[in-house]
Short mmCIF file of N, CA and C in Angstrom, two decimals:
data_model
loop_
_atom_site.label_atom_id
_atom_site.label_comp_id
_atom_site.label_asym_id
_atom_site.label_seq_id
_atom_site.Cartn_x
_atom_site.Cartn_y
_atom_site.Cartn_z
N MET A 1 0.85 -0.85 -0.24
CA MET A 1 -0.19 -0.21 -0.29
C MET A 1 0.97 1.19 0.04
N ALA A 2 2.13 1.17 0.89
CA ALA A 2 2.68 2.20 0.71
C ALA A 2 3.48 2.74 -0.62
N PHE A 3 3.86 1.71 -1.40
CA PHE A 3 4.63 1.70 -2.59
C PHE A 3 3.74 2.18 -3.21
N HIS A 4 2.22 1.91 -3.51
CA HIS A 4 1.62 2.58 -4.26
C HIS A 4 1.42 4.34 -4.13
N HIS A 5 1.08 4.27 -2.89
CA HIS A 5 0.88 5.83 -2.42
C HIS A 5 2.33 6.64 -2.81
N ASN A 6 3.14 6.12 -2.73
CA ASN A 6 4.53 6.77 -3.17
C ASN A 6 4.48 7.02 -4.46
N ASN A 7 3.98 5.99 -5.41
CA ASN A 7 4.19 6.01 -6.85
C ASN A 7 2.90 7.17 -7.34
N VAL A 8 1.60 7.56 -6.62
CA VAL A 8 0.69 8.28 -7.17
C VAL A 8 1.22 9.77 -6.65
N ALA A 9 1.78 9.99 -5.55
CA ALA A 9 2.39 10.95 -5.11
C ALA A 9 3.49 11.63 -6.09
N MET A 10 4.58 10.59 -6.62
CA MET A 10 5.41 10.96 -7.42
C MET A 10 4.63 11.34 -8.93
N LEU A 11 3.81 10.55 -9.26
CA LEU A 11 3.17 11.13 -10.48
C LEU A 11 2.47 12.54 -10.42
N SER A 12 2.05 12.63 -9.44
CA SER A 12 0.96 13.75 -8.96
C SER A 12 2.10 15.08 -9.30
N TYR A 13 3.33 14.78 -8.71
CA TYR A 13 4.27 16.00 -8.52
C TYR A 13 5.03 15.77 -9.92
N ASN A 14 5.09 15.03 -10.48
CA ASN A 14 5.60 15.10 -12.15
C ASN A 14 4.79 15.86 -12.85
N MET A 15 3.22 15.79 -12.84
CA MET A 15 2.23 16.58 -13.40
C MET A 15 2.20 17.72 -13.15
N LEU A 16 2.51 18.26 -11.92
CA LEU A 16 2.39 19.46 -11.68
C LEU A 16 3.95 20.33 -11.87
N ILE A 17 5.09 19.21 -11.98
CA ILE A 17 6.16 20.42 -12.40
C ILE A 17 6.14 20.13 -13.85
N ALA A 18 5.67 19.85 -14.85
CA ALA A 18 5.68 19.67 -16.16
C ALA A 18 5.31 20.83 -16.56
N PRO A 19 5.88 21.15 -17.73
CA PRO A 19 5.73 22.70 -18.43
C PRO A 19 4.01 22.98 -18.51
N LEU A 20 3.77 24.22 -18.77
CA LEU A 20 2.44 24.56 -18.84
C LEU A 20 1.85 24.06 -20.30
N ASP A 21 0.70 23.50 -20.75
CA ASP A 21 0.31 23.61 -22.05
C ASP A 21 -0.12 25.10 -22.67
N PRO A 22 0.66 25.39 -23.95
CA PRO A 22 0.26 26.07 -24.36
C PRO A 22 -1.00 26.86 -24.83
N ASN A 23 -1.52 25.74 -25.25
CA ASN A 23 -3.01 25.78 -26.06
C ASN A 23 -3.86 24.65 -25.41
N PRO A 24 -4.44 24.60 -24.25
CA PRO A 24 -5.19 23.57 -23.66
C PRO A 24 -6.34 23.53 -24.41
N VAL A 25 -6.75 22.32 -24.66
CA VAL A 25 -7.90 22.34 -25.56
C VAL A 25 -9.30 21.96 -24.76
N THR A 26 -9.14 20.91 -23.81
CA THR A 26 -10.25 20.06 -23.25
C THR A 26 -10.08 20.96 -21.58
N GLU A 27 -11.23 20.76 -21.27
CA GLU A 27 -11.66 21.31 -19.99
C GLU A 27 -10.42 20.62 -18.55
N MET A 28 -10.28 19.23 -19.09
CA MET A 28 -9.04 18.55 -18.37
C MET A 28 -7.60 19.43 -18.12
N ASP A 29 -7.47 19.73 -19.84
CA ASP A 29 -6.40 20.52 -19.84
C ASP A 29 -5.95 21.68 -19.13
N ARG A 30 -7.29 22.70 -19.39
CA ARG A 30 -7.19 23.89 -18.99
C ARG A 30 -7.07 23.71 -17.33
N ARG A 31 -8.09 23.02 -16.61
CA ARG A 31 -7.64 22.79 -15.09
C ARG A 31 -6.48 21.96 -14.63
N ILE A 32 -5.74 21.37 -15.45
CA ILE A 32 -4.34 20.94 -15.01
C ILE A 32 -3.38 22.28 -15.14
N ASN A 33 -3.51 22.71 -16.24
CA ASN A 33 -2.84 24.33 -16.33
C ASN A 33 -2.92 25.05 -15.20
N GLU A 34 -4.09 25.25 -14.56
CA GLU A 34 -4.32 25.81 -13.32
C GLU A 34 -3.72 25.80 -12.30
N LEU A 35 -3.98 23.96 -11.92
CA LEU A 35 -3.22 23.51 -11.07
C LEU A 35 -1.65 23.97 -11.16
N ARG A 36 -1.06 23.52 -12.07
CA ARG A 36 0.32 23.81 -12.50
C ARG A 36 0.97 25.38 -11.81
N LEU A 37 0.08 26.19 -12.73
CA LEU A 37 0.39 27.75 -12.26
C LEU A 37 0.38 27.93 -10.58
N LYS A 38 -0.67 27.29 -10.11
CA LYS A 38 -0.83 27.61 -8.53
C LYS A 38 0.38 27.01 -8.01
N TYR A 39 0.68 25.79 -8.56
CA TYR A 39 1.94 25.12 -7.58
C TYR A 39 3.43 25.95 -7.85
N ARG A 40 3.15 26.70 -8.86
CA ARG A 40 4.44 27.61 -9.20
C ARG A 40 4.07 28.56 -8.50
N THR A 41 2.97 29.22 -8.01
CA THR A 41 2.99 30.53 -7.18
C THR A 41 3.12 30.57 -5.88
N TYR A 42 4.01 31.14 -5.45
CA TYR A 42 4.26 31.68 -3.78
C TYR A 42 3.93 32.96 -3.17
N MET A 43 3.46 33.07 -2.35
CA MET A 43 3.19 34.07 -1.76
C MET A 43 4.03 34.50 -0.47
N VAL A 44 4.53 35.85 -0.52
CA VAL A 44 5.42 36.08 0.56
C VAL A 44 5.10 37.42 0.45
N GLU A 45 5.06 38.11 1.72
CA GLU A 45 4.71 39.50 2.04
C GLU A 45 6.21 39.89 2.31
N VAL A 46 6.57 41.03 1.66
CA VAL A 46 7.57 42.03 2.02
C VAL A 46 7.09 43.47 2.39
N ASP A 47 7.84 44.28 2.88
CA ASP A 47 7.79 45.50 3.22
C ASP A 47 8.67 46.28 2.33
N VAL A 48 8.34 47.41 1.41
CA VAL A 48 9.08 47.94 0.59
C VAL A 48 8.87 49.57 0.97
N GLU A 49 10.01 50.40 0.72
CA GLU A 49 10.04 51.75 1.14
C GLU A 49 9.75 52.26 -0.34
N TYR A 50 8.83 53.21 -0.27
CA TYR A 50 8.35 54.10 -1.07
C TYR A 50 8.61 55.54 -1.14
N VAL A 51 9.44 55.96 -2.25
CA VAL A 51 9.89 57.47 -1.84
C VAL A 51 9.13 58.13 -3.70
N CYS A 52 8.35 59.08 -3.43
CA CYS A 52 7.86 59.49 -4.68
C CYS A 52 7.31 58.37 -5.50
N GLY A 53 6.74 57.43 -5.22
CA GLY A 53 6.41 56.67 -5.67
C GLY A 53 7.06 55.14 -6.35
N PHE A 54 8.41 55.10 -6.29
CA PHE A 54 9.31 54.14 -6.75
C PHE A 54 9.49 53.74 -5.37
N VAL A 55 10.13 52.09 -5.23
CA VAL A 55 10.59 51.39 -4.81
C VAL A 55 12.10 51.68 -4.59
N MET A 56 12.71 51.84 -3.10
CA MET A 56 14.17 52.23 -3.49
C MET A 56 14.83 51.19 -2.98
N GLY A 57 15.97 51.00 -3.61
CA GLY A 57 16.61 49.73 -3.93
C GLY A 57 16.20 48.51 -3.98
N ALA A 58 16.54 47.30 -3.44
CA ALA A 58 16.18 45.84 -3.87
C ALA A 58 15.34 45.12 -2.45
N ILE A 59 14.77 44.38 -2.66
CA ILE A 59 13.98 43.63 -1.75
C ILE A 59 14.70 42.26 -1.71
N MET A 60 15.37 42.04 -0.46
CA MET A 60 16.07 40.72 -0.15
C MET A 60 14.56 39.81 0.07
N LEU A 61 14.62 38.79 -0.36
CA LEU A 61 13.69 37.71 0.10
C LEU A 61 14.18 36.81 1.37
N ARG A 62 13.16 36.34 2.48
CA ARG A 62 13.78 35.94 4.00
C ARG A 62 14.34 34.78 3.46
N MET A 63 15.76 34.36 3.95
CA MET A 63 16.26 33.28 3.94
C MET A 63 15.62 32.04 4.11
N MET A 64 14.94 31.58 5.18
CA MET A 64 14.20 30.53 5.01
C MET A 64 13.73 30.19 3.68
N PHE A 65 12.78 31.43 3.04
CA PHE A 65 12.25 30.91 2.06
C PHE A 65 13.16 30.93 0.71
N SER A 66 14.38 31.65 0.60
CA SER A 66 15.32 31.33 -0.40
C SER A 66 15.99 30.17 -0.71
N HIS A 67 16.51 29.69 1.11
CA HIS A 67 16.71 28.36 1.23
C HIS A 67 15.73 27.16 0.51
N ASP A 68 14.70 27.35 1.06
CA ASP A 68 14.00 26.29 0.45
C ASP A 68 13.26 26.40 -0.94
N PHE A 69 13.18 27.40 -1.45
CA PHE A 69 12.31 27.59 -2.97
C PHE A 69 13.54 28.21 -3.83
N GLY A 70 14.72 28.80 -3.36
CA GLY A 70 15.39 29.50 -4.34
C GLY A 70 15.67 29.05 -5.25
N ASP A 71 16.01 27.59 -5.70
CA ASP A 71 16.44 26.83 -6.89
C ASP A 71 15.42 26.87 -7.91
N GLN A 72 14.22 27.34 -7.45
CA GLN A 72 12.96 27.14 -8.27
C GLN A 72 12.44 28.47 -8.75
N ILE A 73 13.16 29.66 -8.38
CA ILE A 73 12.83 30.99 -8.80
C ILE A 73 13.82 31.34 -10.19
N GLN A 74 13.12 31.65 -11.30
CA GLN A 74 13.55 31.75 -12.48
C GLN A 74 14.22 33.23 -12.11
N GLN A 75 14.81 33.82 -13.68
CA GLN A 75 15.62 35.01 -13.53
C GLN A 75 14.52 36.51 -13.45
N TYR A 76 13.34 36.13 -13.73
CA TYR A 76 12.33 37.05 -13.63
C TYR A 76 10.76 36.56 -12.85
N ALA A 77 10.56 37.71 -11.81
CA ALA A 77 9.41 37.12 -11.10
C ALA A 77 8.27 38.05 -11.42
N THR A 78 6.87 37.85 -10.93
CA THR A 78 5.91 38.65 -10.95
C THR A 78 5.23 39.07 -9.57
N LEU A 79 5.15 40.24 -9.46
CA LEU A 79 4.83 40.44 -8.03
C LEU A 79 3.46 41.16 -8.15
N VAL A 80 2.66 40.76 -7.32
CA VAL A 80 1.27 41.39 -7.13
C VAL A 80 1.15 42.25 -6.27
N ASP A 81 0.63 43.38 -6.31
CA ASP A 81 0.17 43.92 -4.95
C ASP A 81 -1.16 43.89 -4.57
N PRO A 82 -1.44 44.69 -3.08
CA PRO A 82 -2.85 44.13 -2.93
C PRO A 82 -4.12 44.43 -3.96
N LYS A 83 -3.89 45.51 -4.73
CA LYS A 83 -5.01 45.76 -5.71
C LYS A 83 -4.65 45.24 -6.85
N CYS A 84 -3.89 44.05 -6.92
CA CYS A 84 -3.89 42.93 -8.14
C CYS A 84 -2.92 43.97 -9.22
N ASN A 85 -2.58 44.87 -8.99
CA ASN A 85 -1.38 45.23 -9.97
C ASN A 85 -0.39 44.36 -10.27
N GLN A 86 0.03 44.22 -11.43
CA GLN A 86 1.26 43.21 -11.44
C GLN A 86 2.56 43.90 -11.91
N PHE A 87 3.82 43.26 -11.41
CA PHE A 87 4.81 44.04 -11.52
C PHE A 87 5.99 42.94 -11.98
N GLU A 88 6.68 42.82 -13.12
CA GLU A 88 7.57 41.97 -13.44
C GLU A 88 9.22 42.60 -12.78
N VAL A 89 9.68 41.69 -12.06
CA VAL A 89 10.95 42.58 -11.48
C VAL A 89 12.04 41.36 -11.83
N LEU A 90 13.53 41.84 -11.73
CA LEU A 90 14.74 41.08 -12.25
C LEU A 90 14.91 40.25 -10.83
N VAL A 91 15.40 39.03 -10.98
CA VAL A 91 15.57 38.14 -9.64
C VAL A 91 17.22 38.08 -9.53
N GLU A 92 17.93 38.86 -8.58
CA GLU A 92 19.38 38.69 -9.03
C GLU A 92 19.87 37.75 -7.51
N ARG A 93 20.81 37.28 -7.50
CA ARG A 93 21.56 36.41 -6.67
C ARG A 93 23.08 36.62 -5.94
N ASN A 94 23.46 36.44 -5.06
CA ASN A 94 24.53 36.73 -4.49
C ASN A 94 24.86 35.79 -3.44
N ASN A 95 25.82 35.88 -2.72
CA ASN A 95 26.37 34.99 -1.58
C ASN A 95 25.32 35.42 -0.42
N GLN A 96 24.96 36.37 -0.46
CA GLN A 96 24.06 36.76 0.79
C GLN A 96 22.70 36.47 0.70
N GLY A 97 22.16 36.42 -0.73
CA GLY A 97 20.65 35.84 -0.80
C GLY A 97 20.14 36.16 -2.07
N ILE A 98 18.95 36.38 -2.29
CA ILE A 98 18.20 36.49 -3.53
C ILE A 98 17.46 37.68 -3.44
N TYR A 99 17.65 38.43 -4.19
CA TYR A 99 17.30 39.90 -4.38
C TYR A 99 16.10 40.22 -5.32
N LEU A 100 14.84 40.89 -5.23
CA LEU A 100 13.98 41.42 -6.38
C LEU A 100 14.58 42.76 -6.71
N THR A 101 14.96 43.46 -7.71
CA THR A 101 15.72 44.17 -8.12
C THR A 101 14.57 45.00 -8.97
N LYS A 102 15.44 45.62 -10.05
CA LYS A 102 14.69 46.56 -11.33
C LYS A 102 13.05 45.79 -11.73
N GLY A 103 12.49 46.68 -12.35
CA GLY A 103 11.11 46.17 -12.41
C GLY A 103 10.17 47.38 -12.72
#
């Protein structure tokens, strides 16, 4: 029974990390794409300093988040504010951590 459960979990994980289908045709394909997108979405609250409407400097991701998920963050990230505005930012890495910068 444990063997079956592990296989199902591995298949489910592989299904979620597969690339998004660019042209989902069936309802099942659309739902799978939605699940894949949710799996790749992380919610992290950060405090930023605004001066004249611009973010000053860079935002450093928390070390625990960087350690756990840093290898899954691509070169660009999309940030969404409380009013559902979306901002694409550059992700920069160095020895101290992962930073969200220009965007």
